């Protein structure tokens, strides 16, 4: 098929690439609400690097001599590194289980995010909220957009927040 329809294959590959970018953009809020996200990203990048090395090793004969195939090698390495956090987040989250988890409330503050700023005379409305909680002795911040969930809660009180326990061991706060 590759030899008979190279333009069709290129079009399908381009559509797949843009679809992956769209899914990645939709996954950013989930990544920002993942607890211990730095560890998830580090593990994903190491795994992506190992997958790239494995793909290059398996197709070593096709890529010999390596000096002629530097663009292909760079493409394999960069795509596996760029998209490995996306796949790690999706693999962690989708087969997970939902539960309520207890946190110590610190604060819930509204924020305004506008591409063009606030117009003069316009009364700004919050476009999202930041929930700051204490978990295992450290403060963690989560973002969500729909409403203020804890407007009457005082600092130090225990709150229950919906959390999805992922299969890779990383929890994701599921506030929308």
Coordinates of N, CA, C and O in Angstrom, one line a residue:
X1 N 0.8 -1.2 0.0 CA 0.0 0.0 0.0 C 0.9 1.3 0.0 O 0.5 2.2 -0.6
X2 N 2.0 1.2 0.7 CA 2.8 2.4 0.8 C 3.4 2.8 -0.6 O 3.5 3.9 -0.9
X3 N 3.7 1.8 -1.4 CA 4.2 2.0 -2.7 C 3.2 2.5 -3.7 O 3.5 3.3 -4.6
X4 N 2.0 2.0 -3.6 CA 0.9 2.3 -4.5 C 0.2 3.6 -4.3 O -0.2 4.3 -5.2
X5 N 0.1 4.0 -3.0 CA -0.6 5.2 -2.6 C 0.2 6.0 -1.6 O -0.3 6.2 -0.5
X6 N 1.3 6.6 -2.0 CA 2.1 7.3 -1.0 C 1.4 8.6 -0.5 O 1.6 9.0 0.6
X7 N 0.7 9.3 -1.4 CA 0.0 10.5 -1.0 C -1.1 10.2 0.0 O -1.3 10.9 1.0
X8 N -1.9 9.1 -0.2 CA -2.9 8.7 0.7 C -2.3 8.4 2.0 O -2.9 8.8 3.1
X9 N -1.3 7.6 2.0 CA -0.6 7.3 3.3 C -0.1 8.5 4.0 O -0.3 8.7 5.2
X10 N 0.5 9.5 3.3 CA 0.9 10.7 3.9 C -0.2 11.5 4.5 O -0.1 12.1 5.6
X11 N -1.3 11.6 3.8 CA -2.5 12.3 4.3 C -3.0 11.6 5.6 O -3.3 12.3 6.6
X12 N -3.1 10.3 5.6 CA -3.6 9.6 6.8 C -2.7 9.8 7.9 O -3.1 9.9 9.1
X13 N -1.4 9.7 7.7 CA -0.4 9.9 8.7 C -0.5 11.3 9.3 O -0.4 11.5 10.5
X14 N -0.7 12.3 8.4 CA -0.8 13.7 8.9 C -2.1 13.9 9.7 O -2.1 14.6 10.7
X15 N -3.2 13.3 9.3 CA -4.4 13.3 10.1 C -4.2 12.7 11.4 O -4.7 13.2 12.4
X16 N -3.5 11.6 11.5 CA -3.3 10.9 12.7 C -2.4 11.8 13.7 O -2.7 11.9 14.8
X17 N -1.4 12.4 13.1 CA -0.6 13.3 13.9 C -1.4 14.5 14.5 O -1.3 14.8 15.6
X18 N -2.2 15.1 13.7 CA -3.1 16.2 14.2 C -4.1 15.7 15.2 O -4.4 16.4 16.2
X19 N -4.6 14.5 15.0 CA -5.5 14.0 16.0 C -4.8 13.7 17.3 O -5.4 14.0 18.4
X20 N -3.6 13.2 17.3 CA -2.8 13.0 18.5 C -2.5 14.3 19.2 O -2.6 14.4 20.4
X21 N -2.2 15.4 18.4 CA -2.0 16.7 19.0 C -3.3 17.2 19.7 O -3.3 17.7 20.8
X22 N -4.4 17.0 19.1 CA -5.7 17.4 19.6 C -6.0 16.7 20.9 O -6.4 17.3 21.9
X23 N -5.7 15.4 21.0 CA -5.9 14.6 22.2 C -5.0 15.1 23.3 O -5.3 15.2 24.5
X24 N -3.8 15.4 22.9 CA -2.8 15.9 23.8 C -3.2 17.2 24.5 O -3.1 17.4 25.7
X25 N -3.8 18.1 23.7 CA -4.3 19.4 24.2 C -5.4 19.1 25.2 O -5.5 19.8 26.2
X26 N -6.3 18.2 24.8 CA -7.4 17.8 25.7 C -6.9 17.2 27.0 O -7.6 17.2 28.0
X27 N -5.7 16.6 27.0 CA -5.2 15.9 28.1 C -4.4 16.8 29.1 O -4.1 16.4 30.2
X28 N -4.1 18.0 28.7 CA -3.3 18.9 29.5 C -4.0 19.2 30.9 O -3.3 19.1 31.9
X29 N -5.3 19.5 30.9 CA -5.9 19.7 32.2 C -5.8 18.4 33.1 O -5.7 18.5 34.4
X30 N -5.9 17.2 32.5 CA -5.8 16.0 33.3 C -4.4 15.9 33.9 O -4.2 15.5 35.1
X31 N -3.4 16.2 33.1 CA -2.0 16.1 33.5 C -1.7 17.1 34.7 O -1.0 16.8 35.6
X32 N -2.4 18.3 34.6 CA -2.1 19.3 35.6 C -2.8 18.9 36.9 O -2.5 19.4 38.0
X33 N -3.8 18.0 36.9 CA -4.5 17.6 38.1 C -4.1 16.2 38.5 O -4.7 15.5 39.3
X34 N -3.0 15.7 38.0 CA -2.4 14.4 38.4 C -1.5 14.6 39.5 O -0.6 15.5 39.5
X35 N -1.7 13.8 40.5 CA -0.8 13.9 41.7 C 0.5 13.2 41.4 O 0.5 12.1 40.8
X36 N 1.6 13.8 41.7 CA 3.0 13.3 41.5 C 3.2 13.2 40.0 O 3.8 12.2 39.5
X37 N 2.8 14.2 39.2 CA 2.9 14.2 37.8 C 4.4 14.2 37.3 O 4.7 13.7 36.3
X38 N 5.3 14.8 38.1 CA 6.7 14.8 37.7 C 7.2 13.4 37.6 O 8.0 13.1 36.6
X39 N 6.9 12.5 38.5 CA 7.3 11.1 38.4 C 6.7 10.4 37.2 O 7.4 9.6 36.5
X40 N 5.4 10.7 36.9 CA 4.7 10.1 35.8 C 5.4 10.5 34.5 O 5.7 9.7 33.6
X41 N 5.7 11.8 34.4 CA 6.4 12.3 33.2 C 7.8 11.8 33.0 O 8.2 11.4 31.9
X42 N 8.5 11.7 34.1 CA 9.9 11.1 34.0 C 9.9 9.7 33.6 O 10.6 9.3 32.7
X43 N 9.0 8.9 34.2 CA 8.8 7.5 33.8 C 8.4 7.4 32.3 O 8.9 6.5 31.6
X44 N 7.5 8.2 31.9 CA 7.0 8.2 30.5 C 8.2 8.5 29.5 O 8.3 7.9 28.5
X45 N 9.0 9.5 29.9 CA 10.1 9.9 29.0 C 11.1 8.8 28.9 O 11.7 8.6 27.8
X46 N 11.4 8.2 30.0 CA 12.4 7.1 30.0 C 11.8 5.9 29.2 O 12.6 5.3 28.3
X47 N 10.6 5.6 29.3 CA 9.9 4.6 28.5 C 9.9 4.9 27.1 O 10.2 4.1 26.2
X48 N 9.6 6.2 26.7 CA 9.6 6.6 25.3 C 11.0 6.5 24.7 O 11.2 6.1 23.6
X49 N 12.0 6.8 25.5 CA 13.4 6.7 25.0 C 13.8 5.2 24.8 O 14.4 4.9 23.7
X50 N 13.4 4.4 25.7 CA 13.6 2.9 25.5 C 12.9 2.4 24.3 O 13.4 1.5 23.6
X51 N 11.7 2.8 24.1 CA 10.9 2.4 22.9 C 11.6 2.8 21.6 O 11.7 2.1 20.6
X52 N 12.1 4.1 21.6 CA 12.8 4.6 20.4 C 14.0 3.8 20.1 O 14.3 3.4 19.0
X53 N 14.8 3.5 21.2 CA 16.0 2.6 21.0 C 15.6 1.3 20.5 O 16.3 0.7 19.6
X54 N 14.6 0.7 21.0 CA 14.1 -0.6 20.6 C 13.7 -0.6 19.1 O 14.1 -1.5 18.4
X55 N 13.0 0.4 18.7 CA 12.5 0.5 17.3 C 13.7 0.6 16.4 O 13.8 0.0 15.4
X56 N 14.7 1.4 16.8 CA 15.9 1.6 16.0 C 16.7 0.3 15.9 O 17.2 0.0 14.9
X57 N 16.8 -0.4 17.1 CA 17.6 -1.6 17.1 C 16.9 -2.7 16.2 O 17.6 -3.4 15.5
X58 N 15.6 -2.8 16.3 CA 14.9 -3.8 15.5 C 14.9 -3.5 14.0 O 14.9 -4.4 13.1
X59 N 15.0 -2.2 13.6 CA 15.1 -1.9 12.2 C 16.5 -1.4 11.8 O 16.7 -0.6 10.9
X60 N 17.5 -1.9 12.5 CA 18.9 -1.5 12.3 C 19.4 -1.8 10.9 O 20.1 -1.0 10.2
X61 N 19.0 -3.0 10.4 CA 19.5 -3.4 9.0 C 18.9 -2.5 7.9 O 19.5 -2.2 7.0
X62 N 17.6 -2.1 8.1 CA 17.0 -1.2 7.1 C 17.6 0.2 7.2 O 17.6 1.0 6.2
X63 N 18.1 0.6 8.4 CA 18.6 2.0 8.6 C 20.2 2.0 8.4 O 20.7 3.1 8.6
X64 N 20.8 1.0 7.9 CA 22.2 1.0 7.7 C 22.5 1.6 6.4 O 21.8 1.3 5.4
X65 N 23.5 2.4 6.2 CA 24.3 3.0 7.2 C 23.5 4.2 7.9 O 22.7 4.9 7.3
X66 N 23.8 4.3 9.1 CA 23.1 5.3 10.0 C 23.2 6.7 9.5 O 22.4 7.5 9.7
X67 N 24.4 7.0 8.9 CA 24.6 8.4 8.5 C 23.6 8.9 7.5 O 23.4 10.1 7.4
X68 N 23.1 8.0 6.7 CA 22.1 8.4 5.6 C 20.7 8.5 6.2 O 19.8 9.0 5.5
X69 N 20.5 8.0 7.4 CA 19.1 8.0 7.9 C 18.9 8.8 9.2 O 18.1 8.5 10.0
X70 N 19.7 9.9 9.3 CA 19.6 10.7 10.5 C 18.2 11.4 10.6 O 17.7 11.4 11.7
X71 N 17.6 11.8 9.6 CA 16.2 12.4 9.7 C 15.2 11.4 10.3 O 14.4 11.7 11.2
X72 N 15.3 10.1 9.8 CA 14.4 9.1 10.3 C 14.7 8.8 11.8 O 13.8 8.6 12.6
X73 N 16.0 8.7 12.1 CA 16.3 8.5 13.5 C 15.8 9.6 14.5 O 15.3 9.3 15.5
X74 N 16.0 10.8 14.0 CA 15.5 11.9 14.8 C 14.0 11.9 14.9 O 13.4 12.3 16.0
X75 N 13.3 11.6 13.8 CA 11.9 11.5 13.9 C 11.4 10.4 14.8 O 10.5 10.7 15.7
X76 N 12.0 9.3 14.8 CA 11.6 8.2 15.7 C 11.8 8.6 17.2 O 11.0 8.4 18.0
X77 N 13.0 9.2 17.4 CA 13.3 9.6 18.8 C 12.4 10.7 19.3 O 11.9 10.7 20.4
X78 N 12.2 11.7 18.5 CA 11.4 12.9 18.9 C 9.9 12.5 19.1 O 9.3 12.9 20.1
X79 N 9.4 11.8 18.2 CA 7.9 11.4 18.3 C 7.7 10.5 19.5 O 6.7 10.7 20.3
X80 N 8.6 9.6 19.8 CA 8.4 8.7 20.9 C 8.6 9.5 22.2 O 7.9 9.2 23.2
X81 N 9.5 10.5 22.3 CA 9.6 11.3 23.5 C 8.5 12.3 23.7 O 8.0 12.5 24.8
X82 N 8.0 12.9 22.6 CA 6.9 13.9 22.7 C 5.6 13.2 23.1 O 4.9 13.8 23.9
X83 N 5.3 12.1 22.5 CA 4.0 11.5 22.8 C 3.9 10.5 23.9 O 2.9 10.0 24.3
X84 N 5.1 10.1 24.5 CA 5.1 9.2 25.6 C 4.3 9.7 26.8 O 3.6 8.9 27.5
X85 N 4.4 11.0 27.2 CA 3.6 11.4 28.4 C 2.1 11.3 28.1 O 1.3 11.0 29.0
X86 N 1.6 11.6 26.9 CA 0.2 11.4 26.5 C -0.2 10.0 26.7 O -1.3 9.8 27.4
X87 N 0.5 9.0 26.2 CA 0.1 7.6 26.3 C 0.2 7.2 27.8 O -0.7 6.4 28.2
X88 N 1.2 7.7 28.5 CA 1.3 7.3 29.9 C 0.0 7.8 30.7 O -0.5 7.1 31.5
X89 N -0.4 9.0 30.4 CA -1.5 9.6 31.1 C -2.8 8.8 30.8 O -3.6 8.5 31.6
X90 N -3.0 8.5 29.5 CA -4.2 7.8 29.1 C -4.2 6.4 29.6 O -5.2 5.9 30.1
X91 N -3.1 5.7 29.6 CA -3.0 4.3 30.1 C -3.2 4.4 31.6 O -3.9 3.5 32.2
X92 N -2.7 5.4 32.3 CA -2.9 5.4 33.8 C -4.4 5.7 34.1 O -4.9 5.1 35.0
X93 N -5.0 6.6 33.4 CA -6.3 7.1 33.8 C -7.5 6.2 33.4 O -8.4 6.0 34.2
X94 N -7.5 5.7 32.2 CA -8.8 5.1 31.7 C -9.2 3.8 32.4 O -10.3 3.7 32.8
X95 N -8.3 2.9 32.6 CA -8.7 1.7 33.4 C -8.8 1.8 34.9 O -8.9 0.9 35.6
X96 N -8.6 3.0 35.4 CA -8.5 3.3 36.8 C -9.9 3.2 37.5 O -10.9 3.0 36.9
X97 N -9.9 3.3 38.8 CA -11.1 3.2 39.7 C -11.4 4.6 40.3 O -10.4 5.2 40.8
X98 N -12.6 4.9 40.4 CA -13.0 6.2 41.0 C -13.3 6.0 42.5 O -13.9 5.0 42.9
X99 N -12.9 7.0 43.3 CA -13.2 7.0 44.8 C -13.1 8.4 45.3 O -12.7 9.3 44.6
X100 N -13.6 8.6 46.5 CA -13.4 9.9 47.2 C -12.2 9.8 48.1 O -12.0 8.8 48.8
X101 N -11.4 10.8 48.0 CA -10.2 10.9 48.9 C -10.2 12.1 49.7 O -10.7 13.2 49.3
X102 N -9.7 12.0 50.9 CA -9.7 13.1 51.9 C -8.5 13.9 51.8 O -7.4 13.4 51.7
X103 N -8.6 15.2 51.8 CA -7.5 16.2 51.8 C -7.8 17.2 52.9 O -8.9 17.5 53.2
X104 N -6.7 17.9 53.3 CA -6.9 19.0 54.2 C -7.0 20.3 53.3 O -6.1 20.6 52.5
X105 N -8.1 21.0 53.5 CA -8.3 22.2 52.7 C -7.4 23.3 53.1 O -7.2 23.6 54.3
X106 N -6.8 24.0 52.1 CA -6.0 25.2 52.3 C -6.7 26.4 51.8 O -7.0 27.4 52.5
X107 N -7.1 26.4 50.5 CA -7.8 27.6 49.9 C -8.4 27.2 48.5 O -8.0 26.2 47.9
X108 N -9.4 28.0 48.1 CA -10.0 27.8 46.8 C -10.1 29.3 46.3 O -10.8 30.1 46.8
X109 N -9.3 29.6 45.2 CA -9.3 30.9 44.7 C -9.7 30.9 43.2 O -9.3 30.1 42.4
X110 N -10.5 31.9 42.8 CA -10.9 32.0 41.4 C -9.8 32.7 40.6 O -9.0 33.4 41.2
X111 N -9.8 32.4 39.3 CA -8.8 33.1 38.5 C -9.5 33.5 37.2 O -10.5 32.9 36.8
X112 N -8.9 34.4 36.5 CA -9.4 34.9 35.2 C -8.3 34.6 34.1 O -7.2 35.0 34.3
X113 N -8.7 33.8 33.1 CA -7.8 33.5 32.0 C -8.5 34.0 30.7 O -9.6 33.5 30.3
X114 N -8.0 35.1 30.1 CA -8.5 35.6 28.9 C -7.4 35.9 27.9 O -6.4 36.4 28.3
X115 N -7.7 35.5 26.7 CA -6.7 35.6 25.7 C -6.4 37.1 25.4 O -5.3 37.4 25.0
X116 N -7.4 37.9 25.5 CA -7.3 39.3 25.1 C -7.3 40.3 26.2 O -7.4 41.5 26.0
X117 N -7.4 39.8 27.5 CA -7.4 40.7 28.6 C -8.9 41.1 28.9 O -9.8 40.6 28.3
X118 N -9.0 41.9 29.9 CA -10.4 42.3 30.3 C -10.6 43.7 29.7 O -9.8 44.6 29.8
X119 N -11.8 43.8 29.1 CA -12.1 45.1 28.5 C -12.5 46.2 29.5 O -13.0 45.8 30.6
X120 N -12.2 47.4 29.2 CA -12.5 48.5 30.2 C -14.0 48.5 30.4 O -14.8 48.5 29.5
X121 N -14.4 48.6 31.7 CA -15.8 48.7 32.0 C -16.5 47.3 32.2 O -17.6 47.2 32.6
X122 N -15.8 46.3 31.7 CA -16.4 44.9 31.8 C -16.2 44.4 33.2 O -15.1 44.5 33.8
X123 N -17.2 43.8 33.8 CA -17.1 43.1 35.1 C -16.6 41.7 34.9 O -17.3 40.9 34.4
X124 N -15.4 41.4 35.3 CA -14.8 40.1 35.0 C -15.5 39.0 35.9 O -15.8 39.2 37.0
X125 N -15.7 37.9 35.3 CA -16.2 36.7 36.0 C -15.0 35.7 36.0 O -14.2 35.6 35.0
X126 N -15.0 34.9 37.0 CA -13.9 33.9 37.1 C -14.1 32.8 36.0 O -15.2 32.4 35.6
X127 N -13.0 32.4 35.3 CA -13.0 31.4 34.3 C -12.6 30.1 34.9 O -12.7 29.1 34.2
X128 N -12.1 30.1 36.1 CA -11.7 28.8 36.7 C -11.4 29.0 38.2 O -11.4 30.1 38.7
X129 N -11.0 27.9 38.8 CA -10.7 27.9 40.2 C -9.4 27.1 40.5 O -9.2 26.1 39.8
X130 N -8.7 27.5 41.5 CA -7.5 26.8 42.0 C -7.8 26.3 43.4 O -8.1 27.1 44.3
X131 N -7.8 25.0 43.5 CA -8.0 24.4 44.8 C -6.6 24.0 45.4 O -5.9 23.2 44.8
X132 N -6.3 24.5 46.5 CA -5.0 24.2 47.2 C -5.3 23.4 48.4 O -6.1 23.8 49.2
X133 N -4.7 22.2 48.5 CA -4.9 21.2 49.6 C -3.6 20.8 50.1 O -2.6 20.9 49.4
X134 N -3.6 20.2 51.3 CA -2.4 19.7 51.9 C -2.6 18.2 51.8 O -3.6 17.6 52.3
X135 N -1.6 17.5 51.3 CA -1.6 16.0 51.1 C -0.3 15.5 51.4 O 0.7 15.9 50.8
X136 N -0.2 14.6 52.4 CA 1.0 14.0 52.8 C 2.1 15.0 53.1 O 3.3 14.9 52.7
X137 N 1.7 16.1 53.8 CA 2.6 17.1 54.3 C 3.1 18.1 53.3 O 3.9 19.0 53.6
X138 N 2.5 18.1 52.1 CA 2.9 19.1 51.1 C 1.7 19.7 50.5 O 0.6 19.0 50.4
X139 N 1.8 20.9 50.0 CA 0.6 21.6 49.4 C 0.6 21.2 47.9 O 1.6 21.3 47.2
X140 N -0.6 20.9 47.4 CA -0.8 20.5 46.1 C -2.0 21.4 45.5 O -3.0 21.7 46.2
X141 N -1.8 21.9 44.3 CA -2.9 22.7 43.7 C -3.5 22.0 42.5 O -2.8 21.4 41.7
X142 N -4.8 22.1 42.4 CA -5.6 21.5 41.3 C -6.4 22.7 40.6 O -6.8 23.6 41.3
X143 N -6.6 22.5 39.3 CA -7.4 23.5 38.6 C -8.7 22.9 38.0 O -8.6 21.7 37.6
X144 N -9.7 23.7 38.0 CA -11.0 23.2 37.4 C -11.7 24.5 37.0 O -11.4 25.6 37.4
X145 N -12.8 24.3 36.1 CA -13.4 25.5 35.5 C -14.9 25.6 35.9 O -15.4 26.7 35.7
X146 N -15.6 24.6 36.3 CA -17.0 24.7 36.3 C -17.6 25.6 37.4 O -18.4 26.5 37.1
X147 N -17.2 25.4 38.6 CA -17.8 26.1 39.8 C -16.9 26.1 41.0 O -16.0 25.3 41.0
X148 N -17.2 26.9 42.0 CA -16.5 26.8 43.2 C -17.1 25.7 44.0 O -18.3 25.7 44.3
X149 N -16.4 24.6 44.4 CA -16.9 23.5 45.1 C -16.9 23.7 46.6 O -17.7 23.0 47.3
X150 N -16.0 24.5 47.1 CA -15.8 24.6 48.6 C -15.9 26.1 49.0 O -14.9 26.6 49.6
X151 N -17.0 26.8 48.7 CA -17.0 28.3 49.0 C -17.1 28.5 50.5 O -16.6 29.6 51.0
X152 N -17.6 27.6 51.3 CA -17.8 27.9 52.8 C -16.8 27.2 53.6 O -16.9 27.2 54.9
X153 N -15.9 26.4 53.0 CA -14.9 25.6 53.8 C -13.8 26.5 54.3 O -13.3 27.4 53.6
X154 N -13.4 26.2 55.5 CA -12.4 27.0 56.2 C -11.0 26.2 56.1 O -11.1 25.0 56.1
X155 N -9.9 26.9 56.1 CA -8.6 26.2 56.0 C -8.4 25.3 57.2 O -8.8 25.6 58.4
X156 N -7.9 24.1 56.9 CA -7.7 23.1 57.9 C -8.8 22.0 58.0 O -8.6 21.0 58.6
X157 N -9.9 22.3 57.4 CA -11.0 21.3 57.4 C -10.7 20.2 56.4 O -10.0 20.4 55.4
X158 N -11.2 19.0 56.7 CA -11.1 17.9 55.8 C -12.1 18.0 54.7 O -13.3 18.2 55.0
X159 N -11.8 17.7 53.4 CA -12.7 17.7 52.3 C -12.6 16.4 51.6 O -11.5 15.8 51.6
X160 N -13.6 16.0 50.9 CA -13.6 14.8 50.1 C -13.6 15.2 48.6 O -14.5 16.0 48.2
X161 N -12.7 14.7 47.9 CA -12.5 15.1 46.5 C -12.6 13.8 45.6 O -11.9 12.8 46.0
X162 N -13.3 13.8 44.5 CA -13.3 12.7 43.6 C -12.0 12.5 42.9 O -11.4 13.4 42.3
X163 N -11.4 11.3 43.1 CA -10.1 10.9 42.6 C -10.2 9.6 41.8 O -10.9 8.7 42.2
X164 N -9.5 9.6 40.7 CA -9.4 8.3 39.9 C -8.0 7.7 40.2 O -7.0 8.4 39.9
X165 N -8.0 6.5 40.8 CA -6.7 5.8 41.0 C -6.3 5.2 39.8 O -7.0 4.3 39.3
X166 N -5.2 5.6 39.2 CA -4.8 5.0 37.9 C -4.1 3.7 38.1 O -3.6 3.3 39.2
X167 N -4.0 2.9 37.0 CA -3.4 1.6 37.0 C -1.9 1.7 37.1 O -1.2 0.7 37.6
X168 N -1.3 2.8 36.8 CA 0.1 3.0 37.0 C 0.5 3.5 38.4 O 1.7 3.7 38.7
X169 N -0.5 3.8 39.2 CA -0.3 4.2 40.6 C -0.4 5.7 40.8 O -0.1 6.2 41.9
X170 N -0.8 6.5 39.8 CA -0.9 7.9 39.9 C -2.4 8.3 40.0 O -3.2 7.9 39.2
X171 N -2.7 9.1 41.0 CA -4.1 9.5 41.2 C -4.4 10.8 40.4 O -3.5 11.7 40.3
X172 N -5.6 10.9 39.9 CA -6.0 12.1 39.1 C -7.2 12.7 39.8 O -8.2 12.0 40.0
X173 N -7.2 14.0 40.1 CA -8.4 14.6 40.7 C -9.3 14.9 39.6 O -9.0 15.5 38.5
X174 N -10.6 14.5 39.7 CA -11.6 14.5 38.7 C -12.6 15.7 38.8 O -13.7 15.5 38.3
X175 N -12.1 16.8 39.3 CA -13.0 18.0 39.3 C -13.0 18.6 37.9 O -12.0 18.8 37.3
X176 N -14.2 19.0 37.5 CA -14.3 19.6 36.1 C -14.4 21.1 36.2 O -15.1 21.6 36.9

